[in-house]
Coordinates of C-alpha atoms (C1' of nucleotides) in Angstrom, one line a residue:
Chain D
X26 CA -34.0 -6.3 -1.6
X27 CA -32.7 -8.3 -4.2
X28 CA -31.6 -6.3 -7.4
X29 CA -32.8 -6.6 -10.7
X30 CA -30.5 -8.6 -13.1
X31 CA -31.0 -8.2 -16.8
X32 CA -28.6 -8.9 -19.7
X33 CA -26.8 -6.0 -21.0
X34 CA -28.9 -3.6 -23.0
X35 CA -27.0 -2.3 -26.2
X36 CA -27.6 1.2 -25.0
X37 CA -24.9 0.7 -22.4
X38 CA -22.4 -0.5 -24.9
X39 CA -21.0 3.1 -25.9
X40 CA -20.3 3.7 -22.0
X41 CA -18.4 0.7 -21.8
X42 CA -16.5 1.2 -24.7
X43 CA -15.1 4.5 -23.2
X44 CA -13.2 2.5 -20.3
X45 CA -9.7 2.2 -21.7
X46 CA -9.6 -1.3 -21.2
X47 CA -12.2 -1.8 -23.9
X48 CA -11.7 1.2 -26.2
X49 CA -9.4 -0.3 -28.7
X50 CA -10.5 -3.7 -29.0
X51 CA -11.9 -5.4 -31.9
X52 CA -15.7 -5.0 -32.5
X53 CA -16.6 -8.6 -32.5
X54 CA -14.3 -9.5 -29.4
X55 CA -16.1 -6.6 -27.6
X56 CA -19.4 -8.0 -28.5
X57 CA -18.5 -11.4 -27.4
X58 CA -17.7 -9.9 -24.0
X59 CA -21.0 -8.1 -23.9
X60 CA -23.1 -11.2 -24.8
X61 CA -22.5 -13.0 -21.5
X62 CA -22.6 -10.0 -19.6
X63 CA -25.3 -8.6 -17.2
X64 CA -26.2 -5.4 -15.7
X65 CA -27.4 -4.7 -12.1
X66 CA -28.7 -1.9 -10.3
X67 CA -27.8 -1.7 -6.4
X68 CA -29.0 0.1 -3.7
X69 CA -26.6 1.9 -1.7
X70 CA -24.6 0.3 1.2
X71 CA -24.8 -3.2 -0.6
X72 CA -22.0 -5.6 -0.2
X73 CA -21.1 -6.6 -3.8
X74 CA -18.2 -8.7 -3.1
X75 CA -16.8 -10.1 -0.2
X76 CA -12.9 -10.5 0.9
X77 CA -11.9 -13.9 0.4
X78 CA -14.4 -15.1 -1.9
X79 CA -13.6 -16.6 -5.5
X80 CA -13.9 -14.2 -8.3
X81 CA -16.3 -14.9 -11.2
X82 CA -16.9 -11.7 -12.7
X83 CA -15.1 -8.5 -13.9
X84 CA -17.1 -5.6 -12.6
X85 CA -17.5 -2.4 -14.7
X86 CA -19.1 0.5 -12.5
X87 CA -21.1 2.5 -14.9
X88 CA -23.0 4.8 -12.5
X89 CA -22.6 5.4 -8.7
X90 CA -19.7 4.9 -6.5
X91 CA -18.1 1.9 -4.9
X92 CA -15.9 1.6 -1.9
X93 CA -13.0 -1.2 -1.7
X94 CA -12.4 -2.0 1.8
X95 CA -10.3 -4.7 3.6
X96 CA -10.5 -5.9 7.3
X97 CA -8.3 -8.2 9.7
X98 CA -9.1 -8.8 13.1
X99 CA -12.0 -6.5 13.7
X100 CA -10.3 -3.7 12.3
X101 CA -11.3 -2.2 8.7
X102 CA -9.8 0.1 6.1
X103 CA -10.8 1.6 2.8
X104 CA -8.5 0.8 0.2
X105 CA -9.9 3.1 -2.7
X106 CA -12.8 4.1 -4.1
X107 CA -14.2 3.5 -7.4
X108 CA -15.8 5.8 -9.7
X109 CA -17.5 5.9 -13.0
X110 CA -16.6 4.4 -15.4
X111 CA -14.0 1.9 -14.7
X112 CA -13.4 -1.6 -13.8
X113 CA -12.4 -3.2 -10.3
X114 CA -11.0 -6.5 -9.3
X115 CA -9.5 -7.0 -12.4
X116 CA -6.4 -8.7 -10.9
X117 CA -8.4 -11.5 -9.2
X118 CA -10.4 -12.0 -12.1
X119 CA -7.0 -12.6 -14.3
X120 CA -5.5 -14.8 -11.5
X121 CA -8.8 -16.7 -10.6
X122 CA -7.8 -15.9 -7.0
X123 CA -10.0 -15.0 -4.1
X124 CA -10.7 -11.3 -3.6
X125 CA -8.3 -9.4 -1.4
X126 CA -10.8 -6.7 -0.7
X127 CA -14.6 -6.3 -0.3
X128 CA -16.7 -4.0 -2.6
X129 CA -19.7 -2.2 -1.2
X130 CA -21.7 0.4 -2.9
X131 CA -21.6 4.0 -1.7
X132 CA -24.7 5.2 -3.9
X133 CA -27.4 3.6 -5.8
X134 CA -25.0 1.9 -8.5
X135 CA -25.4 0.5 -11.8
X136 CA -22.8 -2.2 -12.5
X137 CA -21.8 -4.4 -15.5
X138 CA -20.6 -8.1 -14.7
X139 CA -18.7 -9.8 -17.1
X140 CA -18.0 -13.5 -16.5
X141 CA -14.1 -13.9 -15.8
X142 CA -13.8 -17.0 -18.2
X143 CA -15.0 -14.4 -21.0
X144 CA -12.5 -12.2 -20.3
X145 CA -9.7 -14.8 -20.2
X146 CA -11.0 -16.3 -23.4
X147 CA -11.3 -12.8 -25.4
X148 CA -8.0 -12.0 -23.9
X149 CA -6.4 -15.1 -25.8
X150 CA -8.0 -14.1 -28.8
X151 CA -7.4 -10.3 -29.3
X152 CA -3.9 -8.9 -29.0
X153 CA -5.2 -5.5 -28.4
X154 CA -7.3 -6.2 -25.5
X155 CA -4.4 -8.4 -24.1
X156 CA -2.3 -5.3 -24.4
X157 CA -5.1 -3.1 -22.7
X158 CA -5.1 -5.4 -19.9
X159 CA -1.4 -5.3 -19.3
X160 CA -1.6 -1.6 -19.6
X161 CA -4.3 -1.4 -17.0
X162 CA -2.6 -3.8 -14.5
X163 CA 0.7 -2.1 -14.7
X164 CA -1.2 1.3 -14.0
X165 CA -3.1 -0.3 -11.0
X166 CA 0.2 -1.7 -9.7
X167 CA 2.0 1.6 -10.0
X168 CA -0.9 3.3 -8.2
X169 CA -0.7 1.0 -5.1
X170 CA 3.1 1.7 -5.2
X171 CA 2.6 5.2 -5.0
X172 CA 0.0 4.9 -2.2
X173 CA 2.4 2.7 -0.2
X174 CA 5.1 5.5 -0.8
X175 CA 2.6 8.0 0.6
X176 CA 2.0 6.0 3.6
X177 CA 5.5 5.1 4.6
X178 CA 7.0 8.4 3.8
X179 CA 4.6 10.9 5.0
X180 CA 2.8 11.9 8.2
X181 CA -1.0 12.3 8.2
X182 CA -0.8 16.0 7.7
X183 CA 1.4 15.6 4.7
X184 CA -0.8 12.9 3.2
X185 CA -3.8 15.3 3.6
X186 CA -2.2 18.3 2.4
X187 CA -1.1 16.4 -1.0
X188 CA -4.5 14.7 -1.1
X189 CA -6.2 18.2 -1.0
X190 CA -4.0 19.5 -3.8
X191 CA -4.6 16.4 -6.0
X192 CA -8.5 16.7 -5.5
X193 CA -8.1 20.5 -6.1
X194 CA -6.7 19.7 -9.5
X195 CA -9.2 17.0 -10.2
X196 CA -11.9 19.4 -9.4
X197 CA -10.7 22.0 -11.9
X198 CA -7.8 23.9 -10.2
X199 CA -9.9 26.6 -8.3
X200 CA -9.1 27.6 -5.1
X201 CA -12.5 26.4 -3.7
X202 CA -13.6 22.8 -4.2
X203 CA -15.5 20.1 -2.6
X204 CA -14.5 16.8 -0.9
X205 CA -15.5 13.8 -3.0
X206 CA -16.5 11.9 -0.2
X207 CA -17.4 11.7 3.7
X208 CA -14.5 12.7 5.8
X209 CA -15.0 9.4 7.9
X210 CA -14.2 7.5 4.8
X211 CA -11.4 10.0 3.6
X212 CA -9.7 9.5 6.9
X213 CA -9.6 5.7 6.3
X214 CA -8.3 6.2 2.7
X215 CA -5.5 8.3 4.1
X216 CA -4.8 5.9 7.1
X217 CA -6.0 7.6 9.8
X218 CA -8.9 8.3 12.3
X219 CA -11.7 10.5 11.8
X220 CA -10.6 12.6 15.0
X221 CA -7.2 12.8 13.5
X222 CA -8.3 14.1 10.2
X223 CA -10.2 16.8 12.0
X224 CA -6.9 17.9 13.8
X225 CA -5.1 17.5 10.6
X226 CA -7.5 19.9 8.8
X227 CA -7.0 22.4 11.8
X228 CA -3.1 22.0 11.5
X229 CA -3.4 23.0 7.8
X230 CA -5.2 26.0 8.7
X231 CA -1.7 27.6 9.4
X232 CA -1.1 26.9 5.8
X233 CA -4.2 28.6 4.2
X234 CA -6.6 25.6 4.4
X235 CA -10.1 26.8 5.2
X236 CA -12.8 23.9 5.8
X237 CA -16.5 24.4 5.9
X238 CA -18.5 21.0 5.9
X239 CA -17.1 19.6 2.6
X240 CA -16.0 22.5 1.1
X241 CA -12.4 23.3 1.0
X242 CA -10.8 26.7 0.0
X243 CA -7.2 27.1 -0.5
X244 CA -6.4 30.6 0.5
X245 CA -2.6 30.5 -0.1
X246 CA -1.8 28.1 -2.8
X247 CA 1.9 28.5 -2.6
X248 CA 2.4 28.2 1.3
X249 CA 0.3 24.9 1.0
X250 CA 2.3 23.8 -2.0
X251 CA 5.5 24.4 -0.1
X252 CA 4.3 22.5 2.8
X253 CA 3.1 19.5 0.8
X254 CA 6.1 19.0 -1.4
X255 CA 4.1 17.0 -3.8
X256 CA 6.0 14.7 -5.9
X257 CA 4.8 13.2 -9.4
X258 CA 6.4 9.9 -8.3
X259 CA 3.7 9.7 -5.4
X260 CA 0.9 12.1 -6.6
X261 CA 0.5 12.0 -10.2
X262 CA -1.9 9.1 -10.6
X263 CA -2.1 9.4 -14.5
X264 CA 1.3 7.4 -15.4
Chain M
X25 CA 34.3 0.9 -11.1
X26 CA 32.6 0.3 -14.1
X27 CA 30.6 -3.0 -14.4
X28 CA 31.6 -5.3 -17.3
X29 CA 29.0 -5.3 -19.9
X30 CA 28.7 -8.5 -22.3
X31 CA 26.1 -9.9 -24.4
X32 CA 24.1 -12.6 -22.8
X33 CA 26.1 -15.9 -22.9
X34 CA 24.0 -19.0 -23.9
X35 CA 24.8 -20.7 -20.6
X36 CA 22.3 -18.3 -18.8
X37 CA 19.4 -19.1 -20.9
X38 CA 18.5 -22.1 -18.7
X39 CA 18.2 -19.9 -15.7
X40 CA 16.3 -17.1 -17.5
X41 CA 13.9 -19.7 -18.6
X42 CA 13.3 -20.9 -15.0
X43 CA 11.7 -17.4 -14.4
X44 CA 7.6 -17.9 -14.8
X45 CA 7.5 -14.9 -17.0
X46 CA 9.7 -16.9 -19.6
X47 CA 8.9 -20.1 -18.9
X48 CA 6.2 -21.1 -21.3
X49 CA 7.0 -18.7 -24.2
X50 CA 8.0 -20.2 -27.6
X51 CA 11.5 -20.8 -28.4
X52 CA 12.1 -18.3 -31.1
X53 CA 10.6 -15.4 -29.3
X54 CA 12.6 -16.2 -26.4
X55 CA 15.6 -16.1 -28.5
X56 CA 14.5 -12.9 -30.0
X57 CA 14.5 -11.4 -26.5
X58 CA 17.8 -12.8 -25.5
X59 CA 19.6 -11.7 -28.7
X60 CA 19.4 -8.0 -27.4
X61 CA 20.1 -8.6 -24.2
X62 CA 23.2 -8.0 -22.0
X63 CA 24.5 -9.5 -18.8
X64 CA 26.2 -7.3 -16.1
X65 CA 27.9 -8.1 -12.8
X66 CA 27.7 -5.4 -10.2
X67 CA 29.5 -5.1 -6.9
X68 CA 27.6 -4.6 -3.8
X69 CA 25.9 -1.1 -3.1
X70 CA 25.5 0.0 -6.6
X71 CA 22.6 2.0 -7.5
X72 CA 21.3 0.4 -10.7
X73 CA 18.2 2.4 -11.5
X74 CA 17.2 5.7 -10.0
X75 CA 13.8 6.5 -9.0
X76 CA 12.2 9.2 -11.5
X77 CA 14.4 8.1 -14.5
X78 CA 12.9 6.7 -17.7
X79 CA 13.1 2.9 -17.8
X80 CA 14.9 1.3 -20.9
X81 CA 15.4 -2.2 -19.6
X82 CA 13.6 -5.2 -18.0
X83 CA 15.9 -6.4 -15.4
X84 CA 16.3 -9.9 -14.3
X85 CA 18.3 -10.9 -11.5
X86 CA 20.3 -14.1 -11.7
X87 CA 22.3 -14.0 -8.5
X88 CA 22.9 -11.9 -5.5
X89 CA 20.1 -9.7 -4.1
X90 CA 18.5 -6.1 -4.9
X91 CA 16.8 -3.7 -2.5
X92 CA 14.0 -1.6 -4.0
X93 CA 13.8 1.8 -2.2
X94 CA 11.8 4.7 -2.4
X95 CA 12.5 8.4 -1.1
X96 CA 11.1 11.7 -0.4
X97 CA 11.6 14.8 1.2
X98 CA 14.9 13.4 2.7
X99 CA 13.3 10.1 4.2
X100 CA 13.8 6.6 2.5
X101 CA 12.1 3.4 2.9
X102 CA 12.7 0.0 1.6
X103 CA 9.6 -1.3 -0.4
X104 CA 10.9 -4.7 -1.6
X105 CA 13.8 -7.1 -1.8
X106 CA 14.5 -9.0 -5.1
X107 CA 15.8 -12.5 -4.7
X108 CA 17.0 -14.5 -7.7
X109 CA 15.7 -15.6 -10.2
X110 CA 13.2 -13.0 -10.9
X111 CA 12.4 -9.8 -12.6
X112 CA 11.9 -6.5 -11.5
X113 CA 10.6 -3.0 -12.7
X114 CA 8.3 -4.7 -15.2
X115 CA 5.4 -2.4 -14.8
X116 CA 7.4 0.9 -15.7
X117 CA 9.0 -1.1 -18.5
X118 CA 5.3 -1.9 -19.9
X119 CA 4.2 1.6 -19.2
X120 CA 7.3 3.3 -20.6
X121 CA 7.0 5.3 -17.5
X122 CA 9.6 6.5 -15.1
X123 CA 10.7 4.3 -12.2
X124 CA 8.9 4.6 -8.8
X125 CA 11.7 3.2 -6.9
X126 CA 15.5 3.0 -7.0
X127 CA 17.3 -0.4 -7.1
X128 CA 20.4 -1.0 -5.3
X129 CA 22.6 -4.1 -5.1
X130 CA 22.7 -5.4 -1.7
X131 CA 25.4 -8.3 -2.5
X132 CA 27.3 -8.8 -5.8
X133 CA 24.9 -9.6 -8.4
X134 CA 24.6 -10.6 -11.9
X135 CA 21.9 -9.0 -13.7
X136 CA 20.3 -9.5 -17.4
X137 CA 19.1 -6.4 -18.8
X138 CA 16.4 -6.9 -21.7
X139 CA 15.5 -3.8 -23.9
X140 CA 12.2 -2.6 -23.0
X141 CA 11.2 -2.3 -26.8
X142 CA 12.0 -6.0 -27.2
X143 CA 9.7 -7.1 -24.5
X144 CA 7.0 -4.9 -25.9
X145 CA 7.5 -6.5 -29.4
X146 CA 7.6 -10.0 -28.3
X147 CA 4.6 -9.4 -26.3
X148 CA 2.6 -8.4 -29.4
X149 CA 3.9 -11.5 -31.3
X150 CA 3.5 -14.2 -28.7
X151 CA 0.1 -14.9 -26.8
X152 CA 2.0 -17.1 -24.2
X153 CA 4.3 -14.6 -23.3
X154 CA 1.6 -11.9 -23.4
X155 CA -0.5 -14.1 -20.9
X156 CA 2.6 -14.7 -18.8
X157 CA 3.1 -11.0 -18.4
X158 CA -0.5 -10.5 -17.2
X159 CA -0.1 -13.0 -14.8
X160 CA 2.9 -11.8 -13.4
X161 CA 1.5 -8.1 -13.1
X162 CA -1.6 -9.3 -11.6
X163 CA 0.6 -11.1 -9.0
X164 CA 2.7 -8.1 -8.3
X165 CA -0.1 -6.1 -7.9
X166 CA -1.8 -8.4 -5.4
X167 CA 1.4 -8.6 -3.5
X168 CA 1.6 -4.7 -3.0
X169 CA -2.2 -4.8 -2.0
X170 CA -1.3 -7.5 0.6
X171 CA 1.5 -5.3 1.9
X172 CA -0.8 -2.2 2.0
X173 CA -3.3 -4.3 4.1
X174 CA -0.4 -5.4 6.5
X175 CA 0.6 -1.7 7.1
X176 CA -2.6 -0.1 7.4
X177 CA -4.4 -3.0 9.5
X178 CA -1.5 -4.1 11.8
X179 CA 0.6 -2.6 14.5
X180 CA 4.4 -3.1 14.0
X181 CA 4.6 -5.9 16.3
X182 CA 2.0 -7.6 14.6
X183 CA 3.7 -7.1 11.4
X184 CA 6.9 -8.5 12.7
X185 CA 5.2 -11.6 14.1
X186 CA 3.5 -12.3 10.8
X187 CA 6.9 -11.7 9.2
X188 CA 8.6 -14.2 11.3
X189 CA 5.8 -16.7 10.5
X190 CA 6.3 -16.2 6.7
X191 CA 10.0 -16.5 6.8
X192 CA 9.9 -19.5 8.9
X193 CA 7.8 -21.4 6.4
X194 CA 10.2 -20.0 3.6
X195 CA 12.9 -21.4 5.5
X196 CA 11.4 -24.8 5.9
X197 CA 9.3 -24.6 8.9
X198 CA 11.6 -25.5 11.4
X199 CA 11.3 -23.6 14.9
X200 CA 15.0 -22.0 14.3
X201 CA 15.8 -20.4 11.2
X202 CA 17.9 -17.0 9.9
X203 CA 16.6 -13.7 9.0
X204 CA 17.2 -13.5 5.2
X205 CA 18.6 -9.9 5.7
X206 CA 20.0 -7.3 8.1
X207 CA 17.5 -5.9 10.6
X208 CA 18.1 -2.4 9.6
X209 CA 16.4 -3.1 6.4
X210 CA 13.9 -5.5 7.8
X211 CA 12.7 -2.5 9.9
X212 CA 12.4 -0.4 7.0
X213 CA 10.4 -3.3 5.1
X214 CA 8.0 -3.5 7.9
X215 CA 7.7 0.3 8.1
X216 CA 9.4 1.0 11.4
X217 CA 12.7 2.3 12.6
X218 CA 15.5 -0.2 13.8
X219 CA 15.1 0.8 17.4
X220 CA 11.4 0.0 17.3
X221 CA 12.2 -3.5 15.4
X222 CA 14.7 -4.2 18.6
X223 CA 11.8 -3.6 21.0
X224 CA 9.2 -5.3 18.9
X225 CA 11.5 -8.4 19.1
X226 CA 11.7 -8.1 22.7
X227 CA 8.0 -7.7 23.0
X228 CA 7.4 -10.8 21.1
X229 CA 9.7 -12.7 23.7
X230 CA 6.3 -13.0 25.5
X231 CA 5.2 -15.2 23.0
X232 CA 8.1 -17.4 22.7
X233 CA 10.4 -15.7 20.3
X234 CA 13.9 -15.9 21.0
X235 CA 16.4 -14.0 19.0
X236 CA 20.2 -14.4 18.8
X237 CA 21.9 -12.2 16.2
X238 CA 20.2 -13.2 12.7
X239 CA 19.1 -16.5 14.4
X240 CA 15.2 -16.7 15.2
X241 CA 14.0 -19.4 17.4
X242 CA 10.2 -19.9 17.8
X243 CA 9.9 -21.7 21.0
X244 CA 6.2 -21.8 21.1
X245 CA 4.7 -21.9 17.8
X246 CA 1.1 -22.0 18.9
X247 CA 1.3 -18.9 21.2
X248 CA 3.1 -16.8 18.4
X249 CA 0.3 -17.9 15.7
X250 CA -2.5 -16.9 18.1
X251 CA -0.9 -13.6 18.6
X252 CA -0.1 -13.2 14.8
X253 CA -3.5 -14.2 13.6
X254 CA -1.8 -14.7 10.0
X255 CA -4.4 -14.5 7.3
X256 CA -4.0 -15.9 3.6
X257 CA -5.4 -12.5 2.3
X258 CA -2.3 -10.8 3.8
X259 CA 0.4 -13.4 4.2
X260 CA 0.4 -15.7 1.5
X261 CA 2.2 -14.4 -1.2
X262 CA 1.8 -17.2 -3.8
X263 CA -1.6 -16.4 -5.1
Chain K
dC3 C1' 43.6 -4.9 15.8
dG4 C1' 41.4 -1.2 15.5
dC5 C1' 37.6 1.1 12.6
dT6 C1' 33.1 1.5 11.0
dA7 C1' 28.5 0.2 10.6
dT8 C1' 25.1 -2.1 13.0
dG9 C1' 22.3 -3.4 16.9
dT10 C1' 20.9 -2.5 21.6
dT11 C1' 19.2 0.0 25.3
dG12 C1' 17.4 3.9 27.9
dA13 C1' 15.2 8.6 28.2
dT14 C1' 12.3 11.4 26.1
dC15 C1' 9.2 13.6 22.6
dC16 C1' 5.7 13.5 19.3
dA17 C1' 2.4 11.8 16.4
dT18 C1' -1.7 9.3 16.3
dA19 C1' -5.3 6.3 18.6
dT20 C1' -8.6 5.9 21.9
dC21 C1' -12.3 7.1 25.1
dA22 C1' -15.9 10.6 26.1
dA23 C1' -18.9 14.4 25.4
dT24 C1' -21.1 17.6 22.5
dA25 C1' -22.4 19.4 18.2
dA26 C1' -24.2 19.3 13.9
dG27 C1' -26.3 17.3 10.0
dT28 C1' -29.5 13.7 7.7
dG29 C1' -33.4 11.1 7.1
dT30 C1' -37.8 9.0 8.6
dG31 C1' -42.2 8.8 10.0
dG32 C1' -46.0 11.0 12.1
Chain E
dC22 C1' -43.1 20.5 8.9
dC23 C1' -41.6 19.2 12.9
dA24 C1' -39.8 15.9 16.4
dC25 C1' -36.9 11.9 16.8
dA26 C1' -33.2 8.8 16.1
dC27 C1' -29.3 8.0 14.0
dT28 C1' -24.9 8.9 12.2
dT29 C1' -21.4 12.0 11.3
dA30 C1' -18.0 15.5 12.8
dT31 C1' -15.7 18.2 16.3
dT32 C1' -13.4 18.9 20.5
dG33 C1' -11.1 17.8 24.8
dA34 C1' -8.5 14.7 27.8
dT35 C1' -5.6 10.9 27.9
dA36 C1' -3.1 6.9 26.5
dT37 C1' 0.0 4.4 23.8
dG38 C1' 2.7 3.3 19.9
dG39 C1' 6.4 4.5 17.6
dA40 C1' 10.1 8.2 16.4
dT41 C1' 14.1 10.5 17.8
dC42 C1' 18.2 11.4 20.5
dA43 C1' 22.2 9.8 22.9
dA44 C1' 25.1 6.3 24.7
dC45 C1' 26.9 2.3 24.6
dA46 C1' 27.8 -2.5 22.7
dT47 C1' 29.0 -5.5 19.0
dA48 C1' 30.1 -7.4 15.1
dG49 C1' 32.2 -7.3 10.4
dC50 C1' 35.9 -6.1 7.8
dG51 C1' 40.1 -4.0 6.0

DNA sequence: CGCTATGTTGATCCATATCAATAAGTGTGG
DNA sequence: CCACACTTATTGATATGGATCAACATAGCG
């Protein structure tokens, strides 16, 4: 039940260094961060953090995947999915404020926990790290704004079409590719019900989208693109 | 037509200093920022910045008000309203990336423009300023997340009820208060049509909300609160 | 004082949610 | 390896929130 807790083995250092946030910082500030850090292995479906609780650690997902969800009045929605290697809940850590989302492992996951106070201390000391944090936060902010535009300006079918095109790119650009997670959660991420997602998929059949389980094939790229009207100011999640 | 452009008069310094972002920084880095800055006066309904364009200046709204809107495929939505004294489009400035939203004056507005490169230069030089930027960005990020939760987890009537309670607080907490902007735009901010907003107001009549033009009176505070189910993790925009 | 933009109301349509039933996987223990 | 339970996906029927269209009222504003 209880996950194993151990101090960070040095073998993990290179992986963590790959994360933008830590890539450029001075070696000794990096090690200062690592000294206080832990690594834990979690089974699937474990609630790592709970909405509303105070934030003590910056989390770095090393392997596995984590779902960020929010709820209100008995309803729940998936806000984002974290994939390795990246950090999550940086903003709460920085502001020393309660989490706005809960985090739950989807698969068996390996996660590094860096005490928030260490992050803040090294931040004050290392310009390069400070700059990296600013860049990261600005990026996160812009990501949510894009997602908000997606929600407010598009119908669910349009959101799905654009999601498929984004996912296709990420998967390498071939006509056929796999959905990265189950439809149930995809529906929640896109802000709709599973039933509605099923129907949206069927509706996109008219534009050459074929679905077989988690396997998607885009039979007429142009037609789907004409329908989706992708916009870098909404769909490009790299800037 | 063309607004008057002048270098920043020193009389504006104290106002700008009031903004969190600039409040704590060293005097000489503050002045370094101000030296390159301009102040402009704009008439109402002027498009200050346009979605998709590169960002060259950090904007500080001194007086007036500014609407941030996004559009796609002929549709448009209001993302936020900026009120004095605060900055906007910080994230785009930091990332040196295109604006995700357009900005349009609502009233006659006085706006300071600080060259983005100066912001980045002073950032590298002044720890305190760097910390302030991080705090500000984290706050902006959390604000959008809250707004996203509001959108995904609540019906339009629930969003309106909670908006009214927030606005009531900001106005001082009395039962009667005024809407801060026209209903047309309020509808857009809340993610609905003007017609639907009208009906949502009528629907809230059952919970003791009386509307007369822009004047709102909450006749039964408890009843509305029971309906609204406000949640600090969505509705408290101070943390 | 009229003009134009904004707000309201009603009728209708459409997108999406909900409820219900079934089918198809997926994993578990015997 | 199969049988069982359990979750997920699909499909249909229906309800409802919200959008759209149209008419009218109203309020600012030149």
